[in-house]
């Protein structure tokens, strides 16, 4: 298997791409997808570190994987609510460009 | 070895299914059915029709509509067909047999999390439909794939929950272990003795015995799983995504030639996968009712085998053939059941499909899990 | 190089390339979503290589099977054929993003330099449903309850948001 550093590097790369997506894209759907990407990058790191300290024979430790499950659940919640907001925004504004949603901007 | 057997069986099955479907519909509608395709006057009951179909589909023009997303339009049928085919990989069509030190297991891949593999494959299969409808640049197709995506996501949830009861009962996710666990019998009223104490009359405990199959242990789970997986397959009565009276042909309206054929074939391949899966989880897999593998090997090996001078290998080989034949019989029976349902029930309305899933089956499956868990805990099987 | 390492680099490359394709595809939202599916499935493959079988299956089931299909569903529901919002001049965001990229890129070679020991062998049962279930329902049972509450809240919230008129 590869050294753990490579797993972490992959995680960092994916996270950066996700941040970049949030910063440069104006389409709310793609922004939500980029957020999913960032959560996944965190998952990769968690799984990698869990594999690094897998517990002893007879008592495997799976804390990292439990956290990943929680992250997946939170991601699902976030998508459900986020897409709900997106649909109501599309109804009111007829667009999914987040630059047009600026009523509360100072 | 096993992969080769599987390939032959699957390759032979899928075209024959189209023939079965035609004949079944003919029988149910009091017609004769497909019998015109012939080679020099020989029709073989219409079995040449699948061959004629293939020739027709291959020689048709492959149209990509204007305004369609070319790449997505071309790969969508492949995305639909590949998951259907590779889903066979984990379904066992026989037990494990010993031939003089060499062990043969009639399953291609046997991961610890076999059933999850089916769910994973099923979730990927959604994309073929969704992408096909989007890439066609056609409003009917778009509506069809909208319906398909909502329907498939919804029923996936209930499908997963409806088999959790079986996981609890068999205490495994491995499909081979599930089939193995069903190769025995159980006393139907045995739970009365455990719960209330005392003993049942001998004639009850002796004769009220059933094979320990999922359909007897999880009748509600069986019904819900059958419904959900038929909805996943998008065949009538759940064919909303392609309902021809409303949406022309739904998500594959804009497909022609062999690309249409791929959608068509993947549907029929899924019918066989479904049959294999239901057989394995609910109908005892390869197990012969009341005759366990040990019993067959023992009787054939020590009885007839010893008498005729054959070894253990003969007993195991015989048992393998019997199990394989049993599995095939059960699979064909489930395929027939699906065909009969398909030609019996009218199509649902869309809100009925959604209500059935979210308001009826989801709560029922949760209740089923709860009751099963309580019973497993109490009876401590 | 052993086969698992080769597979890891293949999956990692696929994940990064398709993630980039998702972020940089400004013409077609559906294609971007499909790139996201490729990323998710590759990450699932990496989980399998890291012996987290159950999480890998759940990753593909939840992300690939539900979340991205939901994205596609919304894209199709709103019928967003084109996506031509030009990235506008957000000076602060660009500065922050650039800074992050610089930090990460400068950290990656350091990361590749071998800070950690070798990955040890996994004990039997690692990554299986049994061990994960025991961990979930003993040590982390409170977490499970809280997350299920969160799910319930999300369901209710999504329903209210998607309703046309609240009666």
XYZ file of C-alpha atoms in Angstrom:
654
model
C 0.000 0.000 0.000
C 1.069 3.572 -0.549
C 2.414 5.694 2.305
C -0.227 7.602 4.229
C 1.256 10.915 3.065
C -0.055 10.295 -0.431
C -3.567 9.757 0.890
C -3.351 13.029 2.788
C -1.958 14.788 -0.273
C -4.920 13.548 -2.299
C -7.243 14.792 0.407
C -5.568 18.209 0.367
C -5.754 18.424 -3.415
C -9.451 17.558 -3.488
C -10.189 20.040 -0.730
C -8.388 22.799 -2.587
C -10.304 22.045 -5.760
C -13.516 22.213 -3.751
C -12.604 25.565 -2.238
C -11.657 26.829 -5.673
C -15.025 25.716 -7.014
C -16.889 27.588 -4.292
C -14.837 30.711 -4.915
C -14.876 30.909 -8.706
C -18.249 29.456 -9.687
C -21.454 31.497 -9.523
C -23.874 28.624 -10.116
C -25.381 27.570 -6.801
C -25.682 23.924 -7.920
C -21.971 23.716 -8.696
C -21.176 25.471 -5.435
C -23.139 22.826 -3.532
C -21.299 20.127 -5.466
C -17.989 21.728 -4.533
C -18.999 21.658 -0.884
C -19.690 17.937 -1.289
C -16.220 17.607 -2.733
C -14.694 19.279 0.318
C -16.593 16.975 2.660
C -15.308 14.027 0.643
C -11.764 15.277 0.917
C -12.197 15.267 4.683
C -13.541 11.716 4.447
C -10.455 10.580 2.556
C -8.244 11.994 5.297
C -10.351 10.381 8.038
C -10.283 6.968 6.373
C -6.561 7.274 5.753
C -5.765 8.122 9.357
C -8.097 5.414 10.623
C -6.198 2.918 8.480
C -3.011 4.273 10.013
C -4.132 3.340 13.533
C -6.422 0.345 12.951
C -6.370 -0.987 16.494
C -5.045 -4.345 17.604
C -5.926 -7.885 16.586
C -9.324 -8.783 18.057
C -10.260 -5.166 18.790
C -10.273 -3.152 15.551
C -10.739 0.574 16.056
C -13.124 2.204 13.591
C -13.554 5.698 15.013
C -12.518 7.384 11.775
C -15.039 5.372 9.817
C -17.774 6.283 12.297
C -16.936 9.934 11.709
C -17.084 9.366 7.969
C -20.578 7.937 8.347
C -21.572 11.057 10.266
C -20.048 13.275 7.595
C -21.988 11.396 4.911
C -25.207 11.908 6.879
C -24.522 15.598 7.353
C -23.741 15.904 3.652
C -27.059 14.309 2.793
C -28.900 16.741 5.101
C -27.011 19.645 3.638
C -27.906 18.656 0.086
C -31.572 18.172 0.940
C -31.855 21.605 2.559
C -29.517 23.274 0.081
C -31.431 22.049 -2.926
C -34.686 23.063 -1.237
C -33.311 26.586 -0.853
C -32.102 26.477 -4.458
C -35.535 25.547 -5.772
C -37.306 28.277 -3.821
C -34.639 30.725 -4.962
C -35.210 29.705 -8.561
C -38.929 30.261 -8.081
C -38.418 33.799 -6.788
C -35.503 34.936 -8.945
C -35.716 32.650 -11.992
C -31.993 32.102 -11.755
C -29.468 30.050 -9.821
C -26.746 32.665 -10.035
C -25.827 33.485 -6.460
C -24.703 37.010 -7.380
C -28.328 37.854 -7.946
C -29.233 36.967 -4.386
C -27.896 40.070 -2.727
C -30.803 41.618 -0.862
C -29.124 41.244 2.506
C -25.783 42.518 1.266
C -24.432 45.590 3.044
C -14.587 -21.699 -14.405
C -17.579 -20.399 -12.494
C -17.413 -17.166 -14.476
C -17.620 -19.183 -17.709
C -20.663 -21.133 -16.525
C -22.266 -17.881 -15.432
C -21.528 -16.223 -18.760
C -23.139 -19.087 -20.661
C -26.208 -19.122 -18.435
C -26.660 -15.361 -18.597
C -25.980 -15.197 -22.309
C -28.542 -17.884 -22.939
C -31.083 -16.446 -20.547
C -31.565 -12.838 -21.578
C -32.745 -13.414 -25.187
C -34.933 -16.282 -24.090
C -36.616 -13.946 -21.599
C -37.899 -11.770 -24.422
C -39.451 -14.879 -25.891
C -40.940 -15.870 -22.527
C -42.371 -12.386 -22.196
C -44.035 -12.554 -25.599
C -45.451 -15.999 -25.021
C -46.635 -15.102 -21.533
C -48.444 -12.018 -22.792
C -49.967 -14.087 -25.571
C -51.199 -16.706 -23.139
C -52.686 -14.090 -20.843
C -54.387 -12.299 -23.719
C -55.638 -15.481 -25.379
C -53.414 -15.136 -28.438
C -50.939 -17.510 -30.032
C -48.012 -15.133 -29.737
C -44.752 -14.813 -31.559
C -44.483 -17.623 -34.102
C -43.769 -16.029 -37.491
C -39.983 -15.800 -37.662
C -38.703 -18.898 -39.416
C -35.681 -20.325 -41.139
C -36.893 -22.479 -44.026
C -40.238 -23.042 -42.367
C -38.861 -24.044 -38.968
C -40.127 -21.752 -36.218
C -39.251 -23.666 -32.997
C -42.245 -22.176 -31.144
C -41.131 -18.645 -32.020
C -37.702 -19.017 -30.444
C -36.172 -17.475 -33.564
C -37.715 -14.109 -32.748
C -34.910 -12.970 -30.430
C -32.462 -13.711 -33.260
C -34.558 -11.709 -35.703
C -34.700 -8.896 -33.151
C -30.941 -8.749 -32.858
C -30.475 -8.664 -36.641
C -33.069 -5.928 -36.963
C -31.608 -3.802 -34.185
C -28.047 -4.162 -35.425
C -28.918 -3.148 -38.967
C -30.923 -0.057 -37.991
C -29.530 3.440 -38.222
C -28.101 4.831 -34.998
C -29.673 8.284 -34.762
C -28.347 11.061 -32.542
C -30.927 13.861 -32.467
C -29.909 17.444 -33.213
C -29.247 19.488 -30.106
C -28.463 16.371 -28.121
C -25.381 16.159 -25.978
C -23.499 13.737 -28.184
C -21.130 12.131 -25.701
C -23.698 11.651 -22.944
C -26.242 10.403 -25.459
C -23.810 7.756 -26.675
C -22.637 6.473 -23.293
C -26.009 6.438 -21.525
C -27.084 2.967 -22.776
C -23.724 1.576 -21.700
C -24.153 3.051 -18.210
C -27.556 1.375 -18.106
C -26.414 -2.041 -19.302
C -23.090 -2.595 -17.515
C -24.419 -2.540 -13.905
C -27.171 -4.961 -14.868
C -24.625 -7.424 -16.209
C -22.036 -7.193 -13.424
C -24.670 -7.548 -10.726
C -24.666 -11.305 -11.403
C -21.198 -11.522 -9.918
C -22.218 -12.080 -6.316
C -25.281 -14.308 -6.771
C -24.429 -17.896 -5.844
C -25.981 -20.543 -8.062
C -24.710 -23.485 -6.081
C -23.100 -24.384 -2.796
C -19.486 -25.369 -2.119
C -18.477 -28.854 -3.194
C -15.405 -30.931 -2.423
C -13.826 -33.014 -5.142
C -10.994 -35.002 -3.595
C -9.380 -32.106 -1.770
C -10.350 -29.494 -4.335
C -13.169 -27.154 -3.395
C -15.464 -25.671 -6.001
C -17.724 -22.796 -5.123
C -20.429 -21.874 -7.603
C -20.185 -18.104 -7.276
C -17.963 -15.667 -9.155
C -17.102 -13.237 -6.378
C -17.976 -13.650 -2.746
C -17.217 -10.501 -0.782
C -18.156 -10.174 2.880
C -20.542 -7.364 2.026
C -22.199 -9.134 -0.903
C -25.587 -7.570 -0.558
C -24.202 -4.056 -0.356
C -22.582 -4.723 -3.724
C -26.054 -5.194 -5.166
C -27.171 -1.879 -3.657
C -24.087 -0.115 -5.005
C -24.688 -1.506 -8.471
C -28.347 -0.581 -8.247
C -27.528 2.987 -7.314
C -25.136 3.365 -10.251
C -27.747 1.927 -12.627
C -29.921 5.013 -12.099
C -27.536 7.145 -14.136
C -28.141 5.364 -17.428
C -31.791 6.355 -17.348
C -31.263 9.860 -16.042
C -28.503 10.744 -18.476
C -30.352 9.211 -21.420
C -33.352 11.449 -20.856
C -31.296 14.572 -20.342
C -28.937 14.064 -23.266
C -31.724 13.428 -25.785
C -32.863 17.067 -25.793
C -36.484 15.999 -25.904
C -39.184 17.017 -23.470
C -40.719 13.545 -23.290
C -37.330 12.081 -22.500
C -36.669 14.718 -19.883
C -39.986 14.059 -18.174
C -39.285 10.340 -18.323
C -35.918 10.642 -16.655
C -37.279 13.057 -14.067
C -39.817 10.451 -13.116
C -37.203 7.713 -13.249
C -34.775 9.482 -10.956
C -37.409 10.298 -8.332
C -38.882 6.806 -8.478
C -35.581 4.982 -8.310
C -34.195 7.029 -5.415
C -37.393 6.574 -3.439
C -37.654 2.859 -3.949
C -33.968 2.308 -3.271
C -34.531 3.505 0.300
C -37.399 1.126 0.919
C -35.644 -1.726 -0.871
C -32.704 -1.386 1.471
C -34.892 -1.275 4.551
C -37.047 -4.212 3.479
C -34.120 -6.664 3.466
C -32.678 -5.518 6.783
C -35.015 -8.045 8.409
C -33.282 -10.792 6.439
C -29.872 -9.524 7.512
C -31.046 -9.761 11.112
C -32.376 -13.275 10.682
C -29.379 -14.694 8.787
C -26.868 -12.533 10.677
C -24.841 -11.982 7.533
C -24.598 -9.865 4.404
C -22.861 -12.576 2.418
C -25.165 -14.033 -0.216
C -23.550 -17.478 -0.046
C -24.034 -17.605 3.724
C -27.642 -16.507 3.278
C -28.311 -19.372 0.904
C -26.476 -21.756 3.247
C -28.599 -20.630 6.209
C -31.743 -21.561 4.289
C -30.613 -25.113 3.610
C -32.454 -26.424 6.664
C -35.916 -26.563 8.195
C -37.574 -24.904 11.148
C -40.603 -25.701 13.281
C -43.314 -23.193 12.478
C -44.717 -23.024 16.006
C -41.370 -23.403 17.736
C -41.577 -19.802 18.920
C -44.635 -20.663 21.042
C -42.550 -23.028 23.179
C -39.840 -20.419 23.644
C -42.194 -17.576 24.451
C -44.786 -19.298 26.625
C -42.979 -22.395 27.833
C -44.561 -25.826 27.840
C -44.558 -28.291 24.995
C -46.645 -28.565 21.875
C -48.408 -31.796 20.936
C -46.026 -34.078 19.048
C -48.045 -33.936 15.830
C -47.669 -30.155 15.715
C -43.934 -30.082 16.338
C -43.356 -33.056 14.021
C -45.352 -32.006 11.000
C -45.591 -28.216 11.139
C -42.159 -27.918 9.593
C -41.170 -25.612 6.760
C -37.908 -25.053 4.926
C -36.107 -22.179 6.640
C -36.551 -19.839 3.719
C -36.712 -16.083 3.814
C -40.211 -16.054 2.416
C -41.465 -17.924 5.494
C -39.351 -16.024 8.004
C -39.892 -12.624 6.385
C -43.158 -12.733 4.416
C -43.671 -8.975 4.635
C -40.061 -8.350 3.710
C -40.476 -10.581 0.671
C -43.537 -8.719 -0.589
C -41.951 -5.322 -0.076
C -38.651 -6.359 -1.622
C -40.431 -7.764 -4.671
C -42.420 -4.563 -5.101
C -39.441 -2.276 -4.641
C -37.138 -4.168 -6.915
C -39.790 -4.296 -9.622
C -40.146 -0.541 -9.271
C -36.372 -0.211 -9.571
C -36.528 -2.192 -12.790
C -39.133 0.234 -14.168
C -41.321 -2.432 -15.734
C -45.120 -2.319 -15.546
C -46.933 -1.585 -13.266
C -44.089 0.800 -12.387
C -43.195 1.862 -15.926
C -43.987 5.546 -15.354
C -40.615 6.654 -16.786
C -41.449 5.114 -20.143
C -45.231 5.031 -20.100
C -45.977 4.956 -23.791
C -49.464 6.415 -23.561
C -48.142 9.603 -21.937
C -44.467 10.024 -22.792
C -44.022 8.293 -26.197
C -41.297 5.992 -24.860
C -40.004 8.057 -21.961
C -36.283 8.336 -21.491
C -35.355 6.269 -24.556
C -37.653 8.002 -27.027
C -34.685 9.294 -29.010
C -32.795 6.019 -29.175
C -32.722 3.676 -32.112
C -30.910 0.590 -33.280
C -28.709 -1.316 -30.879
C -28.564 1.595 -28.409
C -32.274 1.172 -27.898
C -31.562 -2.545 -27.804
C -29.151 -2.030 -24.916
C -31.844 -0.364 -22.816
C -34.213 -3.123 -23.784
C -31.704 -5.852 -22.944
C -30.644 -4.298 -19.661
C -34.259 -4.401 -18.556
C -34.470 -8.104 -19.312
C -31.087 -8.821 -17.772
C -32.332 -7.071 -14.653
C -35.328 -9.388 -14.625
C -32.945 -12.328 -14.334
C -30.817 -10.573 -11.700
C -33.944 -9.862 -9.682
C -35.031 -13.476 -9.981
C -31.603 -14.678 -8.845
C -31.548 -12.249 -5.948
C -35.036 -13.066 -4.721
C -34.286 -16.763 -5.052
C -31.109 -16.412 -3.037
C -32.491 -14.226 -0.273
C -36.066 -15.420 0.056
C -36.487 -18.768 -1.696
C -33.586 -20.752 -0.330
C -31.188 -20.233 -3.223
C -29.891 -23.555 -4.483
C -31.334 -25.484 -1.522
C -33.706 -28.362 -2.166
C -36.603 -28.088 0.291
C -36.379 -30.615 3.168
C -33.230 -32.199 1.698
C -30.090 -30.573 3.000
C -26.783 -30.752 1.182
C -25.302 -33.030 3.854
C -28.246 -35.377 3.529
C -27.987 -35.593 -0.259
C -24.213 -36.115 -0.242
C -24.482 -38.672 2.541
C -27.302 -40.683 0.994
C -25.920 -40.651 -2.526
C -22.337 -41.241 -1.417
C -22.955 -43.945 1.159
C -26.092 -45.441 -0.299
C -26.190 -45.576 -4.043
C -22.564 -44.490 -4.493
C -21.154 -47.166 -2.228
C -23.447 -49.739 -3.810
C -22.376 -48.897 -7.341
C -18.756 -48.347 -6.352
C -18.518 -44.580 -6.939
C -16.579 -42.288 -4.627
C -17.393 -39.094 -2.803
C -16.729 -37.065 -5.908
C -19.730 -38.631 -7.554
C -21.968 -37.699 -4.626
C -20.699 -34.123 -4.676
C -21.071 -33.823 -8.422
C -24.587 -35.202 -8.266
C -25.427 -32.790 -5.475
C -24.000 -29.909 -7.508
C -26.172 -30.761 -10.488
C -29.256 -31.113 -8.302
C -28.593 -27.760 -6.636
C -27.945 -26.028 -9.923
C -31.160 -27.445 -11.358
C -33.083 -26.366 -8.243
C -31.677 -22.861 -8.547
C -32.662 -22.682 -12.207
C -36.182 -23.908 -11.477
C -36.628 -21.279 -8.779
C -35.205 -18.515 -10.967
C -37.540 -19.437 -13.799
C -40.453 -19.480 -11.365
C -39.639 -15.954 -10.148
C -39.207 -14.755 -13.735
C -42.599 -16.185 -14.517
C -44.023 -14.416 -11.469
C -42.636 -11.115 -12.705
C -44.054 -11.686 -16.178
C -47.445 -12.567 -14.782
C -47.456 -9.436 -12.614
C -46.337 -7.331 -15.542
C -49.236 -8.487 -17.706
C -51.819 -8.473 -14.922
C -51.519 -5.109 -13.213
C -52.326 -1.778 -14.865
C -49.907 1.097 -14.585
C -50.017 3.196 -11.415
C -50.566 6.907 -11.444
C -47.433 8.801 -10.485
C -48.693 10.079 -7.154
C -49.841 6.549 -6.340
C -46.340 5.230 -6.952
C -44.852 7.831 -4.619
C -47.541 7.366 -1.972
C -47.055 3.607 -2.046
C -43.364 4.058 -1.438
C -43.234 6.791 1.168
C -46.535 6.430 2.980
C -47.115 2.679 2.948
C -43.945 0.703 2.421
C -41.422 2.850 4.256
C -43.352 2.774 7.578
C -44.164 -0.903 7.042
C -40.532 -1.788 6.459
C -39.521 0.076 9.611
C -42.163 -1.828 11.583
C -40.907 -5.033 10.010
C -37.348 -4.307 11.122
C -38.498 -3.511 14.634
C -40.615 -6.643 14.998
C -37.924 -8.849 13.475
C -35.276 -7.421 15.774
C -37.496 -7.988 18.800
C -38.227 -11.576 17.758
C -34.573 -12.341 17.059
C -33.685 -10.951 20.456
C -36.423 -12.929 22.243
C -36.018 -16.239 20.458
C -32.250 -16.007 20.245
C -32.140 -18.203 17.167
C 5.014 -1.509 -7.456
C 2.298 -3.656 -5.967
C -1.137 -3.714 -7.542
C -2.899 -1.882 -4.705
C -0.496 1.048 -5.003
C -1.034 1.229 -8.764
C -4.778 1.166 -8.237
C -4.469 3.891 -5.626
C -2.682 6.224 -8.023
C -5.166 5.432 -10.797
C -8.117 6.212 -8.530
C -6.431 9.298 -7.085
C -5.678 10.621 -10.562
C -9.237 9.950 -11.687
C -10.622 11.685 -8.617
C -8.487 14.795 -9.048
C -9.019 15.050 -12.818
C -12.786 14.633 -12.603
C -12.980 17.048 -9.665
C -11.160 19.619 -11.774
C -13.481 18.829 -14.666
C -16.456 19.467 -12.391
C -15.198 22.823 -11.182
C -13.971 24.055 -14.556
C -16.927 22.873 -16.667
C -18.834 26.131 -17.109
C -21.033 25.022 -20.001
C -22.889 21.960 -18.863
C -24.089 21.384 -15.305
C -25.116 17.787 -16.006
C -21.642 16.935 -17.242
C -20.249 18.551 -14.105
C -22.503 16.345 -11.983
C -21.358 13.280 -13.905
C -17.739 14.257 -13.219
C -18.661 14.452 -9.547
C -19.977 10.876 -9.781
C -16.621 9.749 -11.165
C -14.890 11.492 -8.251
C -17.183 9.852 -5.725
C -16.747 6.373 -7.190
C -12.959 6.817 -7.327
C -12.952 7.886 -3.695
C -15.017 4.779 -2.971
C -12.315 2.725 -4.687
C -9.680 4.387 -2.515
C -11.731 3.488 0.569
C -11.723 -0.151 -0.549
C -7.947 -0.001 -0.936
C -7.761 1.375 2.599
C -9.798 -1.637 3.846
C -12.910 0.408 4.667
C -15.296 -1.817 2.707
C -18.570 -0.855 4.328
C -17.858 2.861 4.172
C -16.841 2.457 0.532
C -20.156 0.832 -0.281
C -22.025 3.531 1.614
C -19.988 6.238 -0.078
C -21.030 5.038 -3.518
C -24.608 4.327 -2.429
C -25.219 7.660 -0.740
C -23.113 10.010 -2.835
C -23.322 8.212 -6.153
C -26.785 6.791 -5.771
C -28.662 9.503 -3.939
C -26.929 12.860 -3.627
C -25.723 13.320 -7.195
C -28.980 11.936 -8.576
C -30.688 14.605 -6.485
C -28.456 17.237 -8.102
C -29.312 15.888 -11.539
C -32.978 15.832 -10.594
C -32.881 19.500 -9.657
C -30.955 20.446 -12.786
C -33.549 18.662 -14.898
C -36.457 20.013 -12.888
C -35.305 23.587 -13.424
C -34.258 22.686 -16.988
C -30.949 24.534 -16.773
C -29.613 23.805 -20.225
C -26.758 26.275 -20.166
C -24.709 27.715 -17.383
C -23.019 30.911 -18.472
C -22.569 32.899 -15.332
C -19.192 34.536 -15.722
C -17.014 34.423 -12.643
C -17.079 38.014 -11.471
C -14.351 40.012 -9.817
C -14.414 38.972 -6.201
C -11.072 40.336 -5.185
C -11.150 39.082 -1.609
C -12.294 35.591 -2.604
C -9.646 35.354 -5.282
C -6.994 36.465 -2.830
C -8.125 33.923 -0.266
C -8.346 31.158 -2.845
C -4.938 31.960 -4.223
C -3.493 31.948 -0.736
C -5.026 28.553 0.000
C -3.691 27.106 -3.250
C -0.220 28.430 -2.428
C -0.349 26.970 1.079
C -1.570 23.560 -0.098
C 0.807 23.327 -3.036
C 3.726 24.248 -0.833
C 2.615 21.727 1.773
C 2.179 18.791 -0.603
C 5.882 18.112 -1.290
C 6.499 18.366 2.452
C 3.693 15.867 2.987
C 5.204 13.519 0.436
C 8.500 13.605 2.284
C 7.739 10.821 4.757
C 6.586 12.193 8.099
C 4.599 9.162 9.188
C 5.612 5.525 9.678
C 4.456 2.762 7.342
C 0.791 1.763 7.380
C 0.509 -1.266 9.712
C -1.398 -4.440 8.878
C -5.113 -4.226 9.632
C -6.556 -6.606 12.238
C -9.221 -9.078 11.147
C -12.676 -7.589 11.027
C -11.341 -4.111 10.308
C -13.718 -2.210 8.029
C -16.444 -4.845 8.283
C -20.022 -4.179 9.235
C -19.708 -5.999 12.551
C -16.944 -3.859 14.002
C -18.483 -0.670 12.618
C -21.891 -1.554 14.028
C -20.441 -2.270 17.466
C -18.568 1.044 17.428
C -21.669 2.914 16.268
C -24.065 1.498 18.815
C -21.817 1.412 21.876
C -19.216 4.183 21.938
C -20.987 6.544 19.567
C -24.632 5.916 20.321
C -25.203 9.535 21.379
C -23.690 10.718 18.106
C -26.054 8.433 16.189
C -29.031 9.858 18.019
C -27.922 13.410 17.361
C -27.326 12.771 13.692
C -30.726 11.143 13.334
C -32.279 14.240 14.904
C -30.371 16.323 12.392
C -31.734 14.156 9.580
C -35.258 14.636 10.851
C -34.738 18.390 11.005
C -33.354 18.351 7.460
C -36.352 16.403 6.181
C -38.784 18.837 7.762
C -36.765 21.812 6.562
C -36.558 20.547 2.990
C -40.293 19.890 2.960
C -41.126 23.377 4.149
C -38.683 24.973 1.727
C -40.031 23.053 -1.224
C -43.660 23.798 -0.459
C -45.158 26.474 -2.680
C -47.363 27.951 -0.018
C -47.269 27.215 3.665
C -50.766 26.670 4.917
